[in-house]
PDB file of C-alpha atoms and ligand atoms in Angstrom:
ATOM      1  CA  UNK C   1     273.162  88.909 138.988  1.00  0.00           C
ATOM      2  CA  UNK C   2     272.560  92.425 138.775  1.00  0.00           C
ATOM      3  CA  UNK C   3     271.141  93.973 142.017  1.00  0.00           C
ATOM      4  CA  UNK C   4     267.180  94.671 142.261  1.00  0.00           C
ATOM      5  CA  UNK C   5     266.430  97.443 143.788  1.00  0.00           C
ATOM      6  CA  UNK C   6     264.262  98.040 146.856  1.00  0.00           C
ATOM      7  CA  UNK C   7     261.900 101.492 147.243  1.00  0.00           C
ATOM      8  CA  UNK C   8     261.050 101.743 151.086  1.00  0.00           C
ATOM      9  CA  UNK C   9     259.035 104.558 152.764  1.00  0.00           C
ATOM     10  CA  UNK C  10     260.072 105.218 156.207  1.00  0.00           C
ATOM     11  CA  UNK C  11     256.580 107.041 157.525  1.00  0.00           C
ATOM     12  CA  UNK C  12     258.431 108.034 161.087  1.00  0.00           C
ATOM     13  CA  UNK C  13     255.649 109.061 163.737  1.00  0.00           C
ATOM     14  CA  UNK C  14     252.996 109.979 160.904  1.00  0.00           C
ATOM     15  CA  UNK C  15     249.708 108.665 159.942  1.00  0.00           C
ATOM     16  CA  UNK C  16     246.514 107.352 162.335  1.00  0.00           C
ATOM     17  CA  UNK C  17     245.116 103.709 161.027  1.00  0.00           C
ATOM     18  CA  UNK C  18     242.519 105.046 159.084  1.00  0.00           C
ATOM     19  CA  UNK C  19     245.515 107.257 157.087  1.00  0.00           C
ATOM     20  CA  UNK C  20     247.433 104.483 156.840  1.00  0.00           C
ATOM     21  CA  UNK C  21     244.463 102.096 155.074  1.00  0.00           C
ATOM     22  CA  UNK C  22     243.470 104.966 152.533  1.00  0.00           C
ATOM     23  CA  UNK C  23     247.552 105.373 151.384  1.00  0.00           C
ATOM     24  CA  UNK C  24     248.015 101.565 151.251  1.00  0.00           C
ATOM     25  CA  UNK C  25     244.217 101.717 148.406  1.00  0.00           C
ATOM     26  CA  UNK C  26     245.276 104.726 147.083  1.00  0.00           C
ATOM     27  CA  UNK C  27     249.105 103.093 146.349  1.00  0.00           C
ATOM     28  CA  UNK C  28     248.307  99.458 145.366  1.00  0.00           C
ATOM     29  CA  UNK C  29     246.742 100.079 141.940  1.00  0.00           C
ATOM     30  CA  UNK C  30     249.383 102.401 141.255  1.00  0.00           C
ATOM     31  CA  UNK C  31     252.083 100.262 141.697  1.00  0.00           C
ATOM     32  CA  UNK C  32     250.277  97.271 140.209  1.00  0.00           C
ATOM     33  CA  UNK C  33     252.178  94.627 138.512  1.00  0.00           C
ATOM     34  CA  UNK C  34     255.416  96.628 139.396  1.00  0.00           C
ATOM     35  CA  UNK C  35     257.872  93.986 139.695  1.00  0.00           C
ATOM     36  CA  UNK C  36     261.467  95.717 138.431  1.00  0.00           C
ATOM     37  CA  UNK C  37     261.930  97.006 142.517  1.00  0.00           C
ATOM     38  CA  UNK C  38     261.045  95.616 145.228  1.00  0.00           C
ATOM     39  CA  UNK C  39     259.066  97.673 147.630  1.00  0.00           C
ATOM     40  CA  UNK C  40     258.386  98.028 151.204  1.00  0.00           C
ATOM     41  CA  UNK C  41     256.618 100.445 153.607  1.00  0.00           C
ATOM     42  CA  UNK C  42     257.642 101.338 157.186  1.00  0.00           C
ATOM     43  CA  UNK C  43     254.992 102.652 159.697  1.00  0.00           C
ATOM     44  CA  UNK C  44     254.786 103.053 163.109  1.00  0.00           C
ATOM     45  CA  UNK C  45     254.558  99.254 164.859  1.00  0.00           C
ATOM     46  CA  UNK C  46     250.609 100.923 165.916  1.00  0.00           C
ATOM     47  CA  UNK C  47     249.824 100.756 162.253  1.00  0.00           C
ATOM     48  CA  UNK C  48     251.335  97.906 161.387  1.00  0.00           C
ATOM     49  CA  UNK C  49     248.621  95.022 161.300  1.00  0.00           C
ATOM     50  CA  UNK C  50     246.527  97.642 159.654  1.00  0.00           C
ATOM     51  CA  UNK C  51     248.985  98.278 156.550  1.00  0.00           C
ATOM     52  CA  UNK C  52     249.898  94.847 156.504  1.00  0.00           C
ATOM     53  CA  UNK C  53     246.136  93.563 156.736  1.00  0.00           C
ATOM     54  CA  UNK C  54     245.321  96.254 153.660  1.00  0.00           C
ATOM     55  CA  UNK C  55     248.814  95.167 151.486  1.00  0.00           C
ATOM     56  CA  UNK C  56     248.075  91.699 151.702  1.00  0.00           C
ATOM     57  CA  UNK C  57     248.902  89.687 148.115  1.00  0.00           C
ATOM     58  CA  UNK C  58     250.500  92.540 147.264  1.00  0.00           C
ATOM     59  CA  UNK C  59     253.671  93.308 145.474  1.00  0.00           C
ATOM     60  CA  UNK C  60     254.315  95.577 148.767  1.00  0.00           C
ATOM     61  CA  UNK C  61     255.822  94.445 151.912  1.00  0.00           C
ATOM     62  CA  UNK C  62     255.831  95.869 155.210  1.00  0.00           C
ATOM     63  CA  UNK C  63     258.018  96.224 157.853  1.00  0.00           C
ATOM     64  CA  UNK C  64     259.024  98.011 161.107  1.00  0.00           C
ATOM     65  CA  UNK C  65     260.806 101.210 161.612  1.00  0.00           C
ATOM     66  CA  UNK C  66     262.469  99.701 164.682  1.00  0.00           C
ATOM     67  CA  UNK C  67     263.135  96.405 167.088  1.00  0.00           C
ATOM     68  CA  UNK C  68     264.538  95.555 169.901  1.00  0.00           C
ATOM     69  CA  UNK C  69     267.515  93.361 170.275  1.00  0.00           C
ATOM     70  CA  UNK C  70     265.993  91.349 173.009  1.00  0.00           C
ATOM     71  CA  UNK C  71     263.711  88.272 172.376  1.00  0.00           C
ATOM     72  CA  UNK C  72     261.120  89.626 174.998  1.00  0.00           C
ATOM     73  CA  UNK C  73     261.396  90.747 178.188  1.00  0.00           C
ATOM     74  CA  UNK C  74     260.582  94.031 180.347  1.00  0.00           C
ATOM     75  CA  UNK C  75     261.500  96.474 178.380  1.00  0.00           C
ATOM     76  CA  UNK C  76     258.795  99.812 178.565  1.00  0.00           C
ATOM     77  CA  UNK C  77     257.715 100.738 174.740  1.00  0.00           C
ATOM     78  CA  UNK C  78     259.525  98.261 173.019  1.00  0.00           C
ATOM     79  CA  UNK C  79     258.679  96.365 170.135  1.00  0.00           C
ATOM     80  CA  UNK C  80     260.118  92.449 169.546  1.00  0.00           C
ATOM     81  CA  UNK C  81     261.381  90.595 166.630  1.00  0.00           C
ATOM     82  CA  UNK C  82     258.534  88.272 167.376  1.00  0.00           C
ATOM     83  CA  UNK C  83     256.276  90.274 167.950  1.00  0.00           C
ATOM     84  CA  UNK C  84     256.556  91.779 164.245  1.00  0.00           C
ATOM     85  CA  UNK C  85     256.558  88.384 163.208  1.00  0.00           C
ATOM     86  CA  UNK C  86     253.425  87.316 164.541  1.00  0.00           C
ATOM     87  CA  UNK C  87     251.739  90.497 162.853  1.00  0.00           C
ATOM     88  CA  UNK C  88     253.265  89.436 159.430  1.00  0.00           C
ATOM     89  CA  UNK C  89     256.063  92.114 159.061  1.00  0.00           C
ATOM     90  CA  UNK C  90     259.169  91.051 157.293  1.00  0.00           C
ATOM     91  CA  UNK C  91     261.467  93.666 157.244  1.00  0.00           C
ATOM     92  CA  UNK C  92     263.094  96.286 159.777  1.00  0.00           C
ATOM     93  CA  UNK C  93     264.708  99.355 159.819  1.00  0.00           C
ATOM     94  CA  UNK C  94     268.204  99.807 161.950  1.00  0.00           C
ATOM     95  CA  UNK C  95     269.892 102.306 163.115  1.00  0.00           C
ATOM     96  CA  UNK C  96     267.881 105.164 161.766  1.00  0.00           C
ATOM     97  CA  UNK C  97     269.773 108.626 162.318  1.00  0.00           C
ATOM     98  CA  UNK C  98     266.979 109.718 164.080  1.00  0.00           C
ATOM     99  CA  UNK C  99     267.180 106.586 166.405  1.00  0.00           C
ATOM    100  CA  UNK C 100     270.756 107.378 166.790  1.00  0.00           C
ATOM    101  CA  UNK C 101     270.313 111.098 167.619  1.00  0.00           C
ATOM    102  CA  UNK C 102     267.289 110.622 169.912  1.00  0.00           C
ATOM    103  CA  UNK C 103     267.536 107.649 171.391  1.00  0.00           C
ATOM    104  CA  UNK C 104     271.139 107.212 172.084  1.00  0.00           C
ATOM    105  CA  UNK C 105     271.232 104.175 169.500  1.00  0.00           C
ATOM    106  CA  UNK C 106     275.006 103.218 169.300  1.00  0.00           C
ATOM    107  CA  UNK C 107     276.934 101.110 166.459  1.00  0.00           C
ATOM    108  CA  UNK C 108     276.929  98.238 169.386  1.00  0.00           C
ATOM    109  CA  UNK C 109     273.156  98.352 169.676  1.00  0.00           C
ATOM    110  CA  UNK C 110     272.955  98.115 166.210  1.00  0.00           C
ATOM    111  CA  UNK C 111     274.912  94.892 165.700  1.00  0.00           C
ATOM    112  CA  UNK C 112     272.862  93.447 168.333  1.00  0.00           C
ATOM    113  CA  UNK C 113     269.235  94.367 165.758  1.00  0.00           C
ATOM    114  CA  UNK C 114     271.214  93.187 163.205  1.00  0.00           C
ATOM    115  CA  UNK C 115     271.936  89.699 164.796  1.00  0.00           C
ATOM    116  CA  UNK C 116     268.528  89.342 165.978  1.00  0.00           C
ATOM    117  CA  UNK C 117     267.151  90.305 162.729  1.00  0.00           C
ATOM    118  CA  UNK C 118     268.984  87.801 161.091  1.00  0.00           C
ATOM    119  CA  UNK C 119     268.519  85.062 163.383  1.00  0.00           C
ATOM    120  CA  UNK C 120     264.785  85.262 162.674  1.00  0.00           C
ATOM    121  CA  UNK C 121     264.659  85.625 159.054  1.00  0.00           C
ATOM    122  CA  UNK C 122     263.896  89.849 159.428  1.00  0.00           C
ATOM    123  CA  UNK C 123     265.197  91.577 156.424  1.00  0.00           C
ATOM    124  CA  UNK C 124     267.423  94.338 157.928  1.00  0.00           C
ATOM    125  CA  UNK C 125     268.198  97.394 156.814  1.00  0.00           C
ATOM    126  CA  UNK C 126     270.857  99.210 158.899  1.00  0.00           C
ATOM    127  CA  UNK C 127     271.284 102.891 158.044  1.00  0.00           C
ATOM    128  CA  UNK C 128     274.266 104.906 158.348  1.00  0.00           C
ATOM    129  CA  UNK C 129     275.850 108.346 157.318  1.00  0.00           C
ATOM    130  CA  UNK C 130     277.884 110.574 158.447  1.00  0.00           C
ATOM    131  CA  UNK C 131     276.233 114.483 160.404  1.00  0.00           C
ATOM    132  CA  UNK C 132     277.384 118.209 158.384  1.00  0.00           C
ATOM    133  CA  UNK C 133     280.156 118.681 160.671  1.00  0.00           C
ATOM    134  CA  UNK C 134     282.005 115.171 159.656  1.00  0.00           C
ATOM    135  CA  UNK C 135     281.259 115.459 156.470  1.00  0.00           C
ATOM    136  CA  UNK C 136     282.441 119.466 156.516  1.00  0.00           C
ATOM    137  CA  UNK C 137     285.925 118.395 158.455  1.00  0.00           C
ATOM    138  CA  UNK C 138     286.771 115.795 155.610  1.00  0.00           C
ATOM    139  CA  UNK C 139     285.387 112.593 158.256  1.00  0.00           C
ATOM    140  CA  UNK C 140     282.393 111.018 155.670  1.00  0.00           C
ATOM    141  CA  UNK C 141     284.775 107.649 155.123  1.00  0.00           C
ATOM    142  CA  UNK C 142     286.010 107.399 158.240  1.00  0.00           C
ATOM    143  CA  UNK C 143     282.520 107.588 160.094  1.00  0.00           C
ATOM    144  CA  UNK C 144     281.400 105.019 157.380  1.00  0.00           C
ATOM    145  CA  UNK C 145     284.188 102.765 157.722  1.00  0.00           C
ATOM    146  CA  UNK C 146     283.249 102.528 161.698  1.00  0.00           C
ATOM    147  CA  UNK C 147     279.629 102.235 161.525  1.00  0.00           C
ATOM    148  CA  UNK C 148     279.927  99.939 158.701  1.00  0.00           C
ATOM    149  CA  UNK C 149     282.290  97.916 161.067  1.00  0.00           C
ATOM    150  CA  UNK C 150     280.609  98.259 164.259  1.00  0.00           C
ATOM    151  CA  UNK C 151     276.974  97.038 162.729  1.00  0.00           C
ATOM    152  CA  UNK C 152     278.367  94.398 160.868  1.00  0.00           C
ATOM    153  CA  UNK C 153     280.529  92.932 163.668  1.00  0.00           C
ATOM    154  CA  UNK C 154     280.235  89.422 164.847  1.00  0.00           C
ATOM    155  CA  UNK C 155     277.984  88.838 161.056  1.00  0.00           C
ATOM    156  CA  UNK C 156     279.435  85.917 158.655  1.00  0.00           C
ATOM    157  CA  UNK C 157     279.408  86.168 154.686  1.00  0.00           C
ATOM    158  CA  UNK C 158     276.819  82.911 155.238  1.00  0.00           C
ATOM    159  CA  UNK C 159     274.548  84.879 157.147  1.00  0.00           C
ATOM    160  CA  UNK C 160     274.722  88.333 155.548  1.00  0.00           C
ATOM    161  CA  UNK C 161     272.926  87.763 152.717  1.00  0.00           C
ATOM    162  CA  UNK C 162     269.397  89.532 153.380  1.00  0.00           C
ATOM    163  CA  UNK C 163     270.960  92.308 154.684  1.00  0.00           C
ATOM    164  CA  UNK C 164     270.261  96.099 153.114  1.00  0.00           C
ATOM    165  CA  UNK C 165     272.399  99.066 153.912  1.00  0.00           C
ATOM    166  CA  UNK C 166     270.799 102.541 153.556  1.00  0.00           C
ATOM    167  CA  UNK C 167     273.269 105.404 153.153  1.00  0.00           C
ATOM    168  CA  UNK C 168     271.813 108.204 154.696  1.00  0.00           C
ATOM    169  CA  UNK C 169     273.366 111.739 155.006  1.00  0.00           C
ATOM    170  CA  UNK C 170     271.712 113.103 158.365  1.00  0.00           C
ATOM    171  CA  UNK C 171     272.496 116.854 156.602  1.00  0.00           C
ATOM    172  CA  UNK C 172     270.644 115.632 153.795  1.00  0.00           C
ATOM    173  CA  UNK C 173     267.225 114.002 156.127  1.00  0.00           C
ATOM    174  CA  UNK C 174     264.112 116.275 155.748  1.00  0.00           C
ATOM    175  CA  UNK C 175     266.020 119.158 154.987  1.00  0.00           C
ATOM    176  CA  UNK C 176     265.726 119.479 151.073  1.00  0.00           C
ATOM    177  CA  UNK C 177     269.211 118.987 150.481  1.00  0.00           C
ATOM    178  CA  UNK C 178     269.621 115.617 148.521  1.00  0.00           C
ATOM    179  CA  UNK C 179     273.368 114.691 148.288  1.00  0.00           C
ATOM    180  CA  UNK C 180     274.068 115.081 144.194  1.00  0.00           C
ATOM    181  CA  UNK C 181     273.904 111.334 142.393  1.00  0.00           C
ATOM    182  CA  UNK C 182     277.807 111.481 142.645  1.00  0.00           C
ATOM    183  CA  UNK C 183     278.242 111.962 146.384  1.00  0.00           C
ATOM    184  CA  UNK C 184     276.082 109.515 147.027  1.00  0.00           C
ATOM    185  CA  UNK C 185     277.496 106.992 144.604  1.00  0.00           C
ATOM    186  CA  UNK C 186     281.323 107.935 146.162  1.00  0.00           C
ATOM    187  CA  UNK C 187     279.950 106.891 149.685  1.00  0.00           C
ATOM    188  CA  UNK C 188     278.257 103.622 148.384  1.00  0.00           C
ATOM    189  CA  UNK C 189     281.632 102.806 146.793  1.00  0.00           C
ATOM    190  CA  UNK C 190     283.163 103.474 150.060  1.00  0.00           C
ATOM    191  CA  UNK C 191     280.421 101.458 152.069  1.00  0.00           C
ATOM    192  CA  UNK C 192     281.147  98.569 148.984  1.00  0.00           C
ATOM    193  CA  UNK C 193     284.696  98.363 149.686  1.00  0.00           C
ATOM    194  CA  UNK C 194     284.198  98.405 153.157  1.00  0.00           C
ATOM    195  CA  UNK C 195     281.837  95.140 153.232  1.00  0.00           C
ATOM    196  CA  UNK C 196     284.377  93.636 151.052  1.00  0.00           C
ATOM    197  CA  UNK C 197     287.121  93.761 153.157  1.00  0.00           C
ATOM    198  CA  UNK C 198     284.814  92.681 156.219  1.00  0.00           C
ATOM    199  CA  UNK C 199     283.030  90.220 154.331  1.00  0.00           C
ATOM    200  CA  UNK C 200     284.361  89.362 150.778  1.00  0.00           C
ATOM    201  CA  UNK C 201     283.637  90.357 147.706  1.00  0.00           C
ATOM    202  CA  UNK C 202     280.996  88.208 146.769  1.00  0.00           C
ATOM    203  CA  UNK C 203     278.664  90.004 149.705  1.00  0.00           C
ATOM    204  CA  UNK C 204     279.589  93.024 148.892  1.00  0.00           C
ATOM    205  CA  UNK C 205     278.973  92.868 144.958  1.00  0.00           C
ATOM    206  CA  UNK C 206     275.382  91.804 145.726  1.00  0.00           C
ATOM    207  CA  UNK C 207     274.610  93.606 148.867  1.00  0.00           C
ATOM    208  CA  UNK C 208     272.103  96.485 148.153  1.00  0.00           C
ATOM    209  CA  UNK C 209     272.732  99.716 149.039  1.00  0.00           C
ATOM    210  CA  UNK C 210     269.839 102.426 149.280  1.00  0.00           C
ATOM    211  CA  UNK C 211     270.255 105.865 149.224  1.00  0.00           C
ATOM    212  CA  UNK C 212     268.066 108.054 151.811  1.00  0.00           C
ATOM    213  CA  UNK C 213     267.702 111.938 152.488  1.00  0.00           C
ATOM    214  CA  UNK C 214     265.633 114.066 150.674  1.00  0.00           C
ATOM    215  CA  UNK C 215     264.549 112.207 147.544  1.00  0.00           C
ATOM    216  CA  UNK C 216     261.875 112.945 145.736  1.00  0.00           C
ATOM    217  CA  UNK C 217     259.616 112.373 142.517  1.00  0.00           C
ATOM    218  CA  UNK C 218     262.298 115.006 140.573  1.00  0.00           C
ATOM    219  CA  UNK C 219     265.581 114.213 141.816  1.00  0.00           C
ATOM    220  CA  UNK C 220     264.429 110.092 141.877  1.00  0.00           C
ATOM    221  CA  UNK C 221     265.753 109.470 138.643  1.00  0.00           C
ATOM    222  CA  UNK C 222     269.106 111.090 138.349  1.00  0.00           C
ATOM    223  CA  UNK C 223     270.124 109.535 141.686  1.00  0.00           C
ATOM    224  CA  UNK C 224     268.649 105.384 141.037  1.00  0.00           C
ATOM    225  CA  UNK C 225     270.410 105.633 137.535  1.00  0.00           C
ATOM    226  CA  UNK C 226     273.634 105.246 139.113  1.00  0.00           C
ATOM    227  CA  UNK C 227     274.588 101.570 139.030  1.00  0.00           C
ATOM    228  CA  UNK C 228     276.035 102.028 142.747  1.00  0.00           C
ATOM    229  CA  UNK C 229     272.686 103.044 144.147  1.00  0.00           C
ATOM    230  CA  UNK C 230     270.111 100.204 144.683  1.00  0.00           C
ATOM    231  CA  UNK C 231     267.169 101.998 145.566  1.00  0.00           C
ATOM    232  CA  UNK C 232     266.002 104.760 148.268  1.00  0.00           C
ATOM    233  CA  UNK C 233     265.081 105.478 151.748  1.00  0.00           C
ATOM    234  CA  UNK C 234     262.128 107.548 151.149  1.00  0.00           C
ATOM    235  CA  UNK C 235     260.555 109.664 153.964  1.00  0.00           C
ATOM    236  CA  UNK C 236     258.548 113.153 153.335  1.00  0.00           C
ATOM    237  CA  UNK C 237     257.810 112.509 150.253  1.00  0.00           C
ATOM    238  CA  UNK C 238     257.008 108.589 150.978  1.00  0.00           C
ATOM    239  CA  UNK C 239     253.526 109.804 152.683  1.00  0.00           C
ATOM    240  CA  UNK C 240     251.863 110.649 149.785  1.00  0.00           C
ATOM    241  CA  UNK C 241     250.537 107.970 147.416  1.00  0.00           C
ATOM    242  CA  UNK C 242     251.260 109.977 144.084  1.00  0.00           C
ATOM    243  CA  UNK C 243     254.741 111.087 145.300  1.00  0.00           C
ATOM    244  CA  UNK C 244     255.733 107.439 146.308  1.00  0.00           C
ATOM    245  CA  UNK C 245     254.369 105.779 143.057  1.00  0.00           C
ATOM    246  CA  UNK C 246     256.312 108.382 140.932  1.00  0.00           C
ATOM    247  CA  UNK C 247     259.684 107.535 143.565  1.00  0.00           C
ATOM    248  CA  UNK C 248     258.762 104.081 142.585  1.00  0.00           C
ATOM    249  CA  UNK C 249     258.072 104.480 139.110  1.00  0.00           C
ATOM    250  CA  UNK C 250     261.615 106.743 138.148  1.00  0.00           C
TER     251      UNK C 250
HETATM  252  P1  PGA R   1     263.539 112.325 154.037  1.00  0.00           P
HETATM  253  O1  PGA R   1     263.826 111.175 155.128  1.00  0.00           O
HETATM  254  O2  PGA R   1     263.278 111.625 152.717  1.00  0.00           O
HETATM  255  O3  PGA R   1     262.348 113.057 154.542  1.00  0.00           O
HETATM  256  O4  PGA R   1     264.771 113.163 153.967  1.00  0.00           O
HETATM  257  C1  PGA R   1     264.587 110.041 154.818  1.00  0.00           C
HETATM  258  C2  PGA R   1     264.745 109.176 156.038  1.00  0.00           C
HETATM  259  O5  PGA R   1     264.833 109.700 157.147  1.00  0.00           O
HETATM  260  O6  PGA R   1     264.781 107.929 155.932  1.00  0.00           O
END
């Protein structure tokens, strides 16, 4: 079964409700009847029931950028499994650099999104990727290898099915440098073979792996054709209807 491929746009902190409802008309009828990739949108958990409200029937799903591990419970700014649930979301985001940089997200809280996640039917996608300096000093397999190993702890073949990996270069997020089609595709093998020997080789030949850090409409095509990539992690240039049809569309 070859591998469909999933387009996600991780909006980060951008867009008020209103933005957010004129994107999801302006996107639908471009992406009409668009069935070869499967594709998802990530907004702030604010905008959520708005996006999901206006992508409704659609051939778009929606999901959060973040969880937390914990069911519920008193924890200040926090958004639940549950809770996304209830609005309709069906997919999450993981261990986002940006989590990991600013909010001191760790390969051990990871594994505990990705079990909750799983455990209530959320379709996960953990990020990882390696920062300049590791990949500079010759580290980008080892730091795979470990957060590959540290999110997927504790997970069974049985259960790991819905799960996504996004490959994401932090020296390569919103800084206009895309990693070329073969860097990218070296690191997904390495991610591959990783999941194989933690998992077996039946999850790993159908897990999909996204690729995420600076694509855009011209660089799109040259880095989905390779077989190892199944699809991006889209941000800047997710915000913009046009720019995200054309991602879409490669
Ligand atoms: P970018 O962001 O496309 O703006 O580089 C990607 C991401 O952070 O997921």
């Amino acid at each position: 079964m070859p591998r469909k491929a999933l387009i996600a746009a991780n909006w980060k902190m951008y867009k008020t409700p209103a933005e957010a409802k004129a994107f999801v008309d302006a996107f639908l009828p471009l992406v009409a009847g668009h069935d070869r990739d499967e594709i998802a949108l990530f907004p702030s958990p604010v905008l959520l029931p708005t996006v999901i409200n206006a992508a409704k029937g659609s051939n778009v799903a929606v999901g959060a950028q973040n969880i937390h591990f914990a069911e519920e419970g008193a924890y200040t700014g926090e958004t639940s499994v549950g809770q996304l649930l209830a609005v309709g979301g069906t997919h999450t985001l993981i261990g986002h650099s940006e989590r990991r940089q600013y909010f001191a997200e760790t390969d051990e809280i990871v594994n505990k999104k990705l079990h909750t996640a799983l455990k209530h039917q959320v379709i996960p996608i953990v990020c990882i990727g390696e920062v300049l300096a590791e990949r500079e000093a010759g580290q980008t397999a080892e730091v795979l290898k470990t957060q590959i190993t540290g999110a997927l702890a504790g997970i069974t073949a049985e259960a790991a099915a819905p799960i996504v990996i996004a490959y994401e270069p932090v020296w390569a997020i919103g800084t206009g440098k895309t990693a070329t089609p073969e860097m990218a595709a070296e690191a997904h093998s390495i991610i591959r073979g990783e999941v194989a020997k933690l998992l077996g080789a039946d999850v790993a030949a159908a897990i999909r792996i996204l690729y995420g850090g600076s694509v855009k409409p011209d660089n799109a095509t040259a880095l989905l054709s390779k077989e190892e990539i199944d699809g991006a992690l889209v941000g800047g240039a997710s915000l913009k209807p046009d720019s995200f049809s054309a991602i879409v569309k490669y």
